[in-house]
Coordinates of C-alpha atoms in Angstrom, one line a residue:
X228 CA 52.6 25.5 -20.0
X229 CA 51.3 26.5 -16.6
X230 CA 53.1 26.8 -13.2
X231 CA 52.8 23.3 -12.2
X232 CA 53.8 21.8 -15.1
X233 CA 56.8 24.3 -15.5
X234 CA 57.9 23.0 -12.0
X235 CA 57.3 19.1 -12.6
X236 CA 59.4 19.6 -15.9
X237 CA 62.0 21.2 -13.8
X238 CA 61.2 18.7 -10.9
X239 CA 62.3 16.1 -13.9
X240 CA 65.4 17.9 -15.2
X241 CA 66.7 17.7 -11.9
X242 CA 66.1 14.5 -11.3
X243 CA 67.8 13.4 -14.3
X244 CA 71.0 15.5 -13.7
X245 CA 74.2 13.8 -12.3
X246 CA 77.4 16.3 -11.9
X247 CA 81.3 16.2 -11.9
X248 CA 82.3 15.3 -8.7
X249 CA 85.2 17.9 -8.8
X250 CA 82.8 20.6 -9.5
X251 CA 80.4 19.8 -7.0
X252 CA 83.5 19.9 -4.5
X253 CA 84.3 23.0 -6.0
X254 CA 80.9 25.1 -5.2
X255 CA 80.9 24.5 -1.4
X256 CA 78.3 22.3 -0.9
X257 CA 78.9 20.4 2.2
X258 CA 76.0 20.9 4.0
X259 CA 73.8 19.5 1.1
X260 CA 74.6 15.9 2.7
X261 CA 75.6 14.3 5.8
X262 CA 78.7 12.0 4.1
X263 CA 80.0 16.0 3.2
X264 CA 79.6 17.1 7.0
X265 CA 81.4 13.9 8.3
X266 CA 84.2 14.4 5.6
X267 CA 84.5 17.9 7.1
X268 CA 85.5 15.9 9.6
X269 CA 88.7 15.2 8.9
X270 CA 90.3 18.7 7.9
X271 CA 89.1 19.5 11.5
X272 CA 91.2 16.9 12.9
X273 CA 94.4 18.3 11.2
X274 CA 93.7 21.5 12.5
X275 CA 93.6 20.3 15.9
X276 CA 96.9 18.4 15.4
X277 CA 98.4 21.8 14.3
X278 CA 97.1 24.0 17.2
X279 CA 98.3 21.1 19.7
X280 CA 101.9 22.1 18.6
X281 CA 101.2 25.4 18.2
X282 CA 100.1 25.3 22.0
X283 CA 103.0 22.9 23.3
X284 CA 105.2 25.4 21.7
X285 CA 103.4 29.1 23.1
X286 CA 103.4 26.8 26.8
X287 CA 107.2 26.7 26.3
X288 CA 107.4 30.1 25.5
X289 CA 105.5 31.4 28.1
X290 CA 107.4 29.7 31.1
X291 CA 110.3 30.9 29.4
X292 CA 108.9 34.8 29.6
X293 CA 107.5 33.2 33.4
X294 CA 111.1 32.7 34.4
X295 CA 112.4 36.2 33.1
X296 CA 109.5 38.1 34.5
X297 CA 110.2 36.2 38.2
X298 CA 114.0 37.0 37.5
X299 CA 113.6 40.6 37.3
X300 CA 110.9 40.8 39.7
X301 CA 113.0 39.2 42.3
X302 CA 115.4 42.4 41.5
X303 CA 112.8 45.0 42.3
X304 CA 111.2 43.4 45.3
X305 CA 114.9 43.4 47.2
X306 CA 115.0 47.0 48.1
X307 CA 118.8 46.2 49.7
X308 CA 119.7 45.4 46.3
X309 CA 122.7 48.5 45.5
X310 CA 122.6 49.9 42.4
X311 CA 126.2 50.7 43.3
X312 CA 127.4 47.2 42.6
X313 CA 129.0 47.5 39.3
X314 CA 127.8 44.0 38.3
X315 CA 124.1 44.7 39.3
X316 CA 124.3 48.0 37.5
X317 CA 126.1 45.8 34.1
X318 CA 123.3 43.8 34.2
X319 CA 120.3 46.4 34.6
X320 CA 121.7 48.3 31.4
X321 CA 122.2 45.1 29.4
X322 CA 118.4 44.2 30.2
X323 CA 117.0 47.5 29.3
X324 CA 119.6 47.9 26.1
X325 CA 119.3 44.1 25.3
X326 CA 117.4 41.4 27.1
X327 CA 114.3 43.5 27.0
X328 CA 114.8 43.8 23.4
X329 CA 114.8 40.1 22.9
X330 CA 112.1 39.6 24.7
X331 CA 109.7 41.7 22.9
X332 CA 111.2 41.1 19.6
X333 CA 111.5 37.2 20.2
X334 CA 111.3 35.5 16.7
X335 CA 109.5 32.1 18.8
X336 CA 106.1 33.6 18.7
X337 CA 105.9 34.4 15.2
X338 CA 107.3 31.4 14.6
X339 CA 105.1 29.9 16.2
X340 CA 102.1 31.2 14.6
X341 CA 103.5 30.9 11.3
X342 CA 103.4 27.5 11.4
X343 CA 100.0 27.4 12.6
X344 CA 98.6 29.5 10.0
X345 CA 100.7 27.5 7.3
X346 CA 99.3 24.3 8.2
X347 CA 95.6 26.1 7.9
X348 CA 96.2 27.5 4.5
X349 CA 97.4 23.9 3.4
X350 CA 94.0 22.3 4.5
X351 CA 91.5 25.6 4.0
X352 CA 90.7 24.0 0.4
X353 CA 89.4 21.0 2.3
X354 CA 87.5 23.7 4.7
X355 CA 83.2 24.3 3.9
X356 CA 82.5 27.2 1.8
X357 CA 80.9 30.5 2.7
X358 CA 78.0 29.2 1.1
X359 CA 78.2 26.4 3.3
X360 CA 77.4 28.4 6.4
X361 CA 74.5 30.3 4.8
X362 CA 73.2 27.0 3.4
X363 CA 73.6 25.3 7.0
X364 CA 71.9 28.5 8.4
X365 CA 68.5 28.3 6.3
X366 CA 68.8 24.6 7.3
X367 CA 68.0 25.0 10.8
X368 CA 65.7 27.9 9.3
X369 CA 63.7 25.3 7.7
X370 CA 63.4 23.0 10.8
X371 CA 62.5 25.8 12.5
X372 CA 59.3 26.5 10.3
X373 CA 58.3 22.9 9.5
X374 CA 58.5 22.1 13.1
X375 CA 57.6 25.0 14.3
X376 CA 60.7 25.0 16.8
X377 CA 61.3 27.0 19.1
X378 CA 64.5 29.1 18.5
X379 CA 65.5 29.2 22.0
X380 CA 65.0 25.7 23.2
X381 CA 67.7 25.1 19.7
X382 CA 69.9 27.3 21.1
X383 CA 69.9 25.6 24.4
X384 CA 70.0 21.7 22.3
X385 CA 66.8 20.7 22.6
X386 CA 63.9 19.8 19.3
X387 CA 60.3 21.1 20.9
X388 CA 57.4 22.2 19.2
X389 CA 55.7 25.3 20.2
X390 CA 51.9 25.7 19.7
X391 CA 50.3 28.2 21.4
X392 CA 51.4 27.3 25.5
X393 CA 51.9 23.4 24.8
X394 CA 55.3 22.3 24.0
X395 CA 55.9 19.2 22.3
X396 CA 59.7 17.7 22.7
X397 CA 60.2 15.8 19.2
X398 CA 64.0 14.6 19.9
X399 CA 65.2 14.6 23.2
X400 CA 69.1 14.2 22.4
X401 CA 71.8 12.0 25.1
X402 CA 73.7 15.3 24.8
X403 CA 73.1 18.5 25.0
X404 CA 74.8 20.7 21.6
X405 CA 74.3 24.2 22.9
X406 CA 74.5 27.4 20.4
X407 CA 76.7 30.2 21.8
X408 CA 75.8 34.2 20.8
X409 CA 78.0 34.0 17.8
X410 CA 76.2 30.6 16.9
X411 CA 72.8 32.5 16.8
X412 CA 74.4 35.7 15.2
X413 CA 75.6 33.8 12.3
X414 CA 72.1 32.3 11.8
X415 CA 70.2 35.5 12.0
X416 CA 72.6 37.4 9.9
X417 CA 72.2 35.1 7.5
X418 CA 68.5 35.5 7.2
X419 CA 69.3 39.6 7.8
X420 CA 71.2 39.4 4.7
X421 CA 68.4 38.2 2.8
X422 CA 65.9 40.7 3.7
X423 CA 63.9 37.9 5.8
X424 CA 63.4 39.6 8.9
X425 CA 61.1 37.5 10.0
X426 CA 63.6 34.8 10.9
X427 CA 66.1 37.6 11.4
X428 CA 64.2 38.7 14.5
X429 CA 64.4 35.6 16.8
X430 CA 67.5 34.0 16.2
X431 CA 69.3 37.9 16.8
X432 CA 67.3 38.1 20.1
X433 CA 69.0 35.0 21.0
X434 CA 72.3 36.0 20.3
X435 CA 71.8 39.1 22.1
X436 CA 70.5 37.8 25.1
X437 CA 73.5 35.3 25.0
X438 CA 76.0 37.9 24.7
X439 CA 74.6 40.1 27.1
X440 CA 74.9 36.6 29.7
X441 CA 78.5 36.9 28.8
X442 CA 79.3 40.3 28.2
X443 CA 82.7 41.2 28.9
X444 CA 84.0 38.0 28.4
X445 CA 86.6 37.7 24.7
X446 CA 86.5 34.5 22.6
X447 CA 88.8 34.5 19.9
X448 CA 86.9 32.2 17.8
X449 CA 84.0 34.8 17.7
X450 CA 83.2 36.8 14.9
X451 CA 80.4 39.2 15.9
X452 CA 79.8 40.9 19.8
X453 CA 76.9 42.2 22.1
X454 CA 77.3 45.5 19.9
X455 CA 77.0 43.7 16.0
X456 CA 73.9 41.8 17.6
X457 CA 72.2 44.9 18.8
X458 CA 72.8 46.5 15.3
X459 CA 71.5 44.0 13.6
X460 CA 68.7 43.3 16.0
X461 CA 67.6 47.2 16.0
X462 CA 67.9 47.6 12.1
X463 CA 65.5 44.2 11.8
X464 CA 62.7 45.8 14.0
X465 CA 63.1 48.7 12.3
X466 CA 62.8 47.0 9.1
X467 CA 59.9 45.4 10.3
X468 CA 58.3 48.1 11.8
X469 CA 58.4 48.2 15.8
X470 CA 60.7 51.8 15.7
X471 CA 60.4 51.4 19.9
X472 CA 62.0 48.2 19.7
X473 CA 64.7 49.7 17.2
X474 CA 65.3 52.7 19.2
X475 CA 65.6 51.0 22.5
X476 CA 68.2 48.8 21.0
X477 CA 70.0 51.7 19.8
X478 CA 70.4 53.3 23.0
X479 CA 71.7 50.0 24.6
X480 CA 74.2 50.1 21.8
X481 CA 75.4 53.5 22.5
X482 CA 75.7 52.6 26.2
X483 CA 78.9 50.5 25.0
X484 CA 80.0 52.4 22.2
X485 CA 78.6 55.9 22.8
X486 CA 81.1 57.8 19.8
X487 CA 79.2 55.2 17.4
X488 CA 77.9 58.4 15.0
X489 CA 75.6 56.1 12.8
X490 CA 73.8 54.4 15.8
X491 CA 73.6 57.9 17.0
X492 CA 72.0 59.6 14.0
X493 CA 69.4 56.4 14.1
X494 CA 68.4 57.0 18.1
X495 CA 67.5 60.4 16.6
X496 CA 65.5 59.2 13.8
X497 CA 63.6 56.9 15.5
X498 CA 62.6 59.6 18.6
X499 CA 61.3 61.5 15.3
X500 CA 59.6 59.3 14.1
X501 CA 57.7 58.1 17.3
X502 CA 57.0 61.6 18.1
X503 CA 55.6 62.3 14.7
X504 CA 53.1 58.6 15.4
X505 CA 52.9 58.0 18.8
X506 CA 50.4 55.2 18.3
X507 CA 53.8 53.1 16.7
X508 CA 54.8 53.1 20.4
X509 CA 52.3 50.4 21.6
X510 CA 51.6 49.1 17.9
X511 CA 52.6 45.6 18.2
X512 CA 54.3 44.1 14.9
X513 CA 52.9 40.8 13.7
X514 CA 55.6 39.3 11.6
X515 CA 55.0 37.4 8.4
X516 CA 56.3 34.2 7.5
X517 CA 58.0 35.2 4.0
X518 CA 56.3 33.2 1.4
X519 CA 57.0 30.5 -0.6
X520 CA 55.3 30.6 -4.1
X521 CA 56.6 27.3 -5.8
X522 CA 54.6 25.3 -2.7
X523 CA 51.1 25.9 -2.9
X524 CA 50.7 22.9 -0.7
X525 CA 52.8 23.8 2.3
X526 CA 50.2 24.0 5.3
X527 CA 49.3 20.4 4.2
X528 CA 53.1 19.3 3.4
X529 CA 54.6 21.0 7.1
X530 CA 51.4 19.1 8.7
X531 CA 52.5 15.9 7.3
X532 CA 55.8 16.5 8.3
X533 CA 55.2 17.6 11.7
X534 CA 53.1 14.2 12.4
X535 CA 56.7 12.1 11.9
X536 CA 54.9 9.3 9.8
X537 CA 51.1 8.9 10.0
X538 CA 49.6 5.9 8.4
X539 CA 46.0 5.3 8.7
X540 CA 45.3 3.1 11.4
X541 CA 44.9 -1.0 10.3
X542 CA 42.4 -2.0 12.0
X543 CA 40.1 0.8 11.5
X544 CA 40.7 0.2 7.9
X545 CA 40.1 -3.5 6.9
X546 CA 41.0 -3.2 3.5
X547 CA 44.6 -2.0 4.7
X548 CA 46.8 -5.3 5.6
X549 CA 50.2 -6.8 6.1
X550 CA 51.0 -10.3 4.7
X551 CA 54.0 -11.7 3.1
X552 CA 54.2 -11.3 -0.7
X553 CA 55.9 -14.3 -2.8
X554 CA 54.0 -12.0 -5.9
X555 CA 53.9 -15.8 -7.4
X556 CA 57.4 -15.6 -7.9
X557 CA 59.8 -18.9 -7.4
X558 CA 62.8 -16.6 -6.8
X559 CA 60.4 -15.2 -3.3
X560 CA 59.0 -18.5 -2.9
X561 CA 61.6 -19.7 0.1
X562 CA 62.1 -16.0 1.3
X563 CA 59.0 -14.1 1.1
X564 CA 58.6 -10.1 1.8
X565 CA 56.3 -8.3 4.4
X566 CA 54.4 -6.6 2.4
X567 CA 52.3 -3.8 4.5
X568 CA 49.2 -1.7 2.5
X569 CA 50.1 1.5 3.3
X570 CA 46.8 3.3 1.3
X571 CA 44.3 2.4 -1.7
X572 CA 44.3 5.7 -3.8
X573 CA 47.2 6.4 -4.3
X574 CA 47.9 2.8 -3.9
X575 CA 50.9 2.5 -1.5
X576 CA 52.9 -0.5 -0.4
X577 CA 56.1 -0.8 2.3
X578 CA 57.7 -3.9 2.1
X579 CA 59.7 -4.6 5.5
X580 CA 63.3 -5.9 5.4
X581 CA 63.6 -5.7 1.7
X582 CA 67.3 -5.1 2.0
X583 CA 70.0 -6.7 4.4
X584 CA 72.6 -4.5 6.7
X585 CA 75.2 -5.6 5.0
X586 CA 73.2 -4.6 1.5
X587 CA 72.3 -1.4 2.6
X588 CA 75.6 -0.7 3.5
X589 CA 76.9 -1.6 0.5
X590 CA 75.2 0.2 -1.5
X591 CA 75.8 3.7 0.3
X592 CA 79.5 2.9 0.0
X593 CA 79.7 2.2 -3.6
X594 CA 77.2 5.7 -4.0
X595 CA 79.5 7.6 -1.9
X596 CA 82.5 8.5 -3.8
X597 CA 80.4 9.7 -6.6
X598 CA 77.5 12.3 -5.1
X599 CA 76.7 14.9 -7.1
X600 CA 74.3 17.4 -5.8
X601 CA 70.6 16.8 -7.5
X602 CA 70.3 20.8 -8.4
X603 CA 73.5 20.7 -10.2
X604 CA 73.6 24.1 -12.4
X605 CA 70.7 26.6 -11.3
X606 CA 71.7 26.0 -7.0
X607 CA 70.8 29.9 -6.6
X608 CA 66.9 28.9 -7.9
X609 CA 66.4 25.7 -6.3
X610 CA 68.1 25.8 -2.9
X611 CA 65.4 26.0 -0.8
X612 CA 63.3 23.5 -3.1
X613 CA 66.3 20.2 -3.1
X614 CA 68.7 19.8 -0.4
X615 CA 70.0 16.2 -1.0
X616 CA 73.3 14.6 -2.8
X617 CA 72.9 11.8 -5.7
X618 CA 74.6 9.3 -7.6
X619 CA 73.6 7.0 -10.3
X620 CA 74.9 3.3 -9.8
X621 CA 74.9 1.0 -13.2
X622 CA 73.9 -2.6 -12.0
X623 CA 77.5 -3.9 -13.6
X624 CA 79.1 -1.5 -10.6
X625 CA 78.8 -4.4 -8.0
X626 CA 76.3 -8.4 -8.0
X627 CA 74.3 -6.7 -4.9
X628 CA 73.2 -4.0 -7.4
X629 CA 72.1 -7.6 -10.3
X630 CA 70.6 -9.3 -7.1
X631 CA 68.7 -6.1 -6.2
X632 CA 66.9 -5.6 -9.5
X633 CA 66.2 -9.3 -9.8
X634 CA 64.4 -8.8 -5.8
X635 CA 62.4 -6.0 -7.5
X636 CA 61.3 -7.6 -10.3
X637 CA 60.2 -10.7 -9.1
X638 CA 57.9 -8.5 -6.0
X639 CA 56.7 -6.0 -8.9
X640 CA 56.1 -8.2 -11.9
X641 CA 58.2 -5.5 -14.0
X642 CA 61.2 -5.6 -16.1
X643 CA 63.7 -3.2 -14.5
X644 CA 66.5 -3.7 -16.7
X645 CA 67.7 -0.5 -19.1
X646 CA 65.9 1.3 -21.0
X647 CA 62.9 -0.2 -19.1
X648 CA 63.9 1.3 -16.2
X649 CA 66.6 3.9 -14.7
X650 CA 69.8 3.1 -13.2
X651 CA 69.8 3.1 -9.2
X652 CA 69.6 6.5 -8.1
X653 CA 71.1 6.3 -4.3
X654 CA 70.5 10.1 -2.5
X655 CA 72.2 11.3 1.1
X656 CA 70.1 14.0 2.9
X657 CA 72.4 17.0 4.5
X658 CA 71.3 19.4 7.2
X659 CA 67.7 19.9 7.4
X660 CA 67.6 17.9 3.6
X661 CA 64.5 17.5 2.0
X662 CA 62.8 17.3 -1.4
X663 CA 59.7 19.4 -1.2
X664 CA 55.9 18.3 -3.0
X665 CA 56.8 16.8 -6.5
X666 CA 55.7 13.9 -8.6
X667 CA 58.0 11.3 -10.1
X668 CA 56.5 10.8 -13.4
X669 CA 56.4 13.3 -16.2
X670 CA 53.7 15.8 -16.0
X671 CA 54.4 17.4 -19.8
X672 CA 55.1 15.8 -23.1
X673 CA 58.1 18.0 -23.5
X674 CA 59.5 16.3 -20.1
X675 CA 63.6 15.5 -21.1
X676 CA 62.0 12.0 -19.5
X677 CA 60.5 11.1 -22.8
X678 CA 63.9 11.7 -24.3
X679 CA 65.2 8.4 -23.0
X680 CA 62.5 6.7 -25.7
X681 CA 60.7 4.3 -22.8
X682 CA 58.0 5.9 -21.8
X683 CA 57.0 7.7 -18.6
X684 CA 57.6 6.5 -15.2
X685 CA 55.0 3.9 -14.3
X686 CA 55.9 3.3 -10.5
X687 CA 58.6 4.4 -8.1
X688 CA 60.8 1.2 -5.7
X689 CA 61.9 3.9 -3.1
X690 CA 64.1 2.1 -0.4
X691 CA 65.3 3.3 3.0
X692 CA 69.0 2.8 3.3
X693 CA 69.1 4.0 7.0
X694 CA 67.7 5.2 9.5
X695 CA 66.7 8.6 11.1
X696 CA 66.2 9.9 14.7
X697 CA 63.9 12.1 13.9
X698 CA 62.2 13.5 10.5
X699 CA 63.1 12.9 7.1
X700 CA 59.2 10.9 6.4
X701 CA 57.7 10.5 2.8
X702 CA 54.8 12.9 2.6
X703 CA 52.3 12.1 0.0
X704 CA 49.8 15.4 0.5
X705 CA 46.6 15.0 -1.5
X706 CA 46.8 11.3 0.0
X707 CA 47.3 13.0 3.2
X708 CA 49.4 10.7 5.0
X709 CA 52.8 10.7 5.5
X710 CA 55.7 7.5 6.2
X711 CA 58.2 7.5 7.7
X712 CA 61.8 6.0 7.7
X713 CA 61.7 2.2 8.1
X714 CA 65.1 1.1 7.7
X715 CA 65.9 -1.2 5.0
X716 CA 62.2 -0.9 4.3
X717 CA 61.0 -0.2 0.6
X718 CA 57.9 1.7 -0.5
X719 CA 56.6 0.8 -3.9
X720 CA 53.5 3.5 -5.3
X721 CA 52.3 3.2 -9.4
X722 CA 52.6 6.9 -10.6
X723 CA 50.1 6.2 -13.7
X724 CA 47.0 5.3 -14.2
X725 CA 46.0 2.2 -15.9
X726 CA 44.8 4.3 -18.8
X727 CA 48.5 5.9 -18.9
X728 CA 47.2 8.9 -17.1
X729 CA 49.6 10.6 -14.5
X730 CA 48.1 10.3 -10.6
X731 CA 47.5 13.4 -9.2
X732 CA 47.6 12.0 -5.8
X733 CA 51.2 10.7 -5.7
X734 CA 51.9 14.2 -5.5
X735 CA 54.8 13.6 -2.2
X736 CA 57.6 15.5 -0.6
X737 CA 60.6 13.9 1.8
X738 CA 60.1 16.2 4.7
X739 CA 63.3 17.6 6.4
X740 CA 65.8 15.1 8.3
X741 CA 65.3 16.5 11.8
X742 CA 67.8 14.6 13.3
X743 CA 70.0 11.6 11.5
X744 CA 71.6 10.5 8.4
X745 CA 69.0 9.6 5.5
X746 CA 70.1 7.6 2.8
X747 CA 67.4 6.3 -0.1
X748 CA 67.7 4.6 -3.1
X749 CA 65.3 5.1 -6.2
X750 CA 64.6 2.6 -9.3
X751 CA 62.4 4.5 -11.6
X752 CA 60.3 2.2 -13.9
X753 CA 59.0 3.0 -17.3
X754 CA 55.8 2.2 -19.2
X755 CA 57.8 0.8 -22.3
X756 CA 58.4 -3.3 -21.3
X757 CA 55.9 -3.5 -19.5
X758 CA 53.0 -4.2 -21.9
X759 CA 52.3 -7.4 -20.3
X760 CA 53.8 -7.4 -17.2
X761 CA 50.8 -4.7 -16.5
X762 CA 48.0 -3.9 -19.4
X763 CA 47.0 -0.9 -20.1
X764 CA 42.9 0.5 -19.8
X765 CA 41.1 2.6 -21.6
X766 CA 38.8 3.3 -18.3
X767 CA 40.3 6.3 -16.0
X768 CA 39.2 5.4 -12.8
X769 CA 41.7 2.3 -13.2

């Protein structure tokens, strides 16, 4: 079995997978989709209720250790005061033996931040993961290659595109959500860590020049200062081979902490080896995009993605068209679908409004107790390859899941029902969440798809359960055209061939949610059942 078919076979697996709900809770996966991140939301709100008392109770304090500090002041600044007065003279050796003792000994202000840090420990098991933070890091990573964005204009809130010296804005946000230096230094870290310098570089340039903007001034919520970002920043150029950009970082470094030994023996390893190669003094370092080796396709897939949706143009194209579909059907009859030719080969349909609000809705609430995160089980091998949640809704769950099913098999002509056809898969994008170039259908005969004793997967009835600001379109790449998120819109493609032959050119990706929550629901349909809903051919161009 070659490469490809290896992947699609793993492609299937995954597709196939659902997980325990308490175990995916259990691994930290809260960036993986957006329902996680807003659950996250609610811990966060507990911990603000927490450090409310906490401050109420340190404001107390403080006035308290306000009004003894002005009491004894008051004492000092009178210079008339007589030490002679045997009462003054009580009460200056009961401060010094006593009140001062209290004072600095006071039992309020660990009390105080005990009860903080009892209330976080009671809701850090509701709190993201480690692996949350590294997974929400290569996120933006990813948005940052496939729209080519520039890191700086994230860390000041703002989506552009950087080509060459034009800048393209691809979101402009109502709000700006600036990054601080410990924002960027996470980010870069993260990529540090991995030995990906390449994305290393910018993001710990950013954090540097952020810290150095506010250098001298402590945040307590900050894990990393102007000194860990210079480190970092100097080891990463290093690493990647500019020693005069590592060496002058160095030297910054030891202007703040000149007894640093490490950084010192560095500064003197990088003079060595400038002087040894002077010509790596003016070298400049071109840094490498790492690669990706299970996405031959990328330059076409990140092109697609960048364009935000980019269907051929109607009326340049006759045989492309938009009318409304009744499929000679009496159930579309009285309501019939807007039915939009997307492309001819692979042949592509949207259908407009194919769901209600209030459907759409529903079906996202009855997925969302149960996601279960599609790589369930090898998440160290395929993180970078899925980045979405799924569930798996039996049509006896709920009537809108019967009337849905009936609505796609009067528009298709196919019998959806089980084993014909797969239960309702319904997927939530998280940060940056994508699904990178894969096909549906099976692309090997030992595919666990042919396990289910139906068949292959004829078609795919893919429908858009929201909306997205930005990103998050269906690329097909050797179609070469990308769509993008119509809400409540459904796009309906045949994986097979007439013949029973796979289509090489439904090969598609979902490119990265920019900006936006992206809910889709899948109904996979198999060739068994539908012998006469849509004969077969013995000629392969059919």
């Amino acid at each position: 079995m070659g490469p490809a078919a290896r992947l699609a076979a793993l492609l299937a697996v995954l597709a196939l997978r659902a997980g325990d709900p308490a175990e995916v809770a259990a691994r930290g996966d809260t960036f993986s989709a957006l329902t996680s991140v807003a659950r996250a939301l609610a811990p966060e709100r507990r911990l603000l209720g927490l450090l409310r008392r906490y401050l109420r109770g340190e404001e107390a304090r403080l006035r308290d250790l306000t009004r003894f500090y002005h009491k004894v002041l008051s004492l000092h600044e009178d210079s008339a005061t007589p030490v002679s007065n045997p009462l003054l003279a009580f009460t200056l050796i009961k401060r010094l033996q006593s009140d001062w003792k209290n004072v600095v000994h006071s039992l309020e202000a660990s009390e105080n931040i005990r009860a903080l840090k009892d209330g976080y420990e009671r809701v850090e098991q509701d709190l993201p993961a480690f692996e949350d933070l590294e997974g929400a890091a290569r996120a933006l990573m990813r948005l940052q290659d496939v729209y080519m964005l520039n890191v700086k204009g994230l860390a000041r809130g703002v989506f552009q595109r950087v080509t060459g010296s034009a800048v393209t804005d691809l979101y402009s946000p109502r709000r700006l959500f600036s990054l601080t230096g410990d924002d960027c230094f996470q980010v870069g870290k993260v990529a540090y860590d991995m030995g990906d310098y390449y994305h290393a570089i910018p993001w710990l340039e950013e954090a540097v020049s952020l810290f150095r903007g506010s250098y001298g001034e402590w945040k307590t919520e900050d894990e990393a200062s102007l000194e860990d970002a210079l480190d970092h920043l100097a080891f990463a150029y290093f690493q990647a081979g500019n020693v005069l950009c590592a060496l002058n970082l160095s030297r910054e470094f030891l202007l703040y902490s000149p007894d640093n030994k490490r950084v010192a023996r560095n500064v003197l390893k990088y003079e060595k080896l400038l002087a040894e190669s002077p010509n790596q003094a003016v070298a400049e370092t071109v840094m490498q995009r790492p690669n990706v080796p299970h996405l031959q396709t990328r330059d076409t897939y990140e092109g697609l993605c960048q364009t935000l949706g980019s269907q051929p143009t109607h009326y340049q194209i006759p045989s492309l068209y938009c009318s409304y579909e009744t499929s000679s059907s009496p159930y579309l009859l009285l309501q019939p679908v807007r039915k939009e030719v997307i492309h001819l080969e692979p042949y592509v349909v949207l259908y407009h409004d194919f769901v209600s609000d209030a459907e759409a809705q529903k079906i996202r609430g009855l997925a969302e107790p149960w996601v279960s995160l599609v790589i369930s089980g090898i998440r160290s091998l395929m993180l970078q390859l899925v980045v979405c949640f799924s569930a798996w809704l039996k049509d006896t769950v709920d009537p809108v899941l019967v009337t849905l099913d009936h609505r796609i098999a009067a528009l298709t002509g196919l019998d959806v029902q089980p084993p014909y056809a797969e239960y309702l898969q319904v997927v939530n994008y998280g940060i940056g969440g994508h699904y990178e170039p894969h096909f549906d259908h099976a692309t090997s005969p030992s595919s666990p798809l042919y396990r289910m004793n139906s068949g292959n997967r004829v078609a795919t009835f893919m429908i858009y359960l929201s909306s997205v600001e930005a990103g998050g379109a269906t690329a097909f790449i050797y179609g070469n055209f990308s769509v993008p998120v119509v809400k409540n819109a459904a796009l309906f493609w045949w994986n097979l061939h007439r013949s029973g032959e796979g289509d090489g050119d439904t090969l598609h990706a979902a490119c990265p949610v920019l900006v936006g929550d992206k809910w889709v629901a899948n109904k996979w349909i198999h060739e068994y059942g539908q012998e006469f809903r849509r004969p077969c051919s013995s000629r392969p161009e059919d």
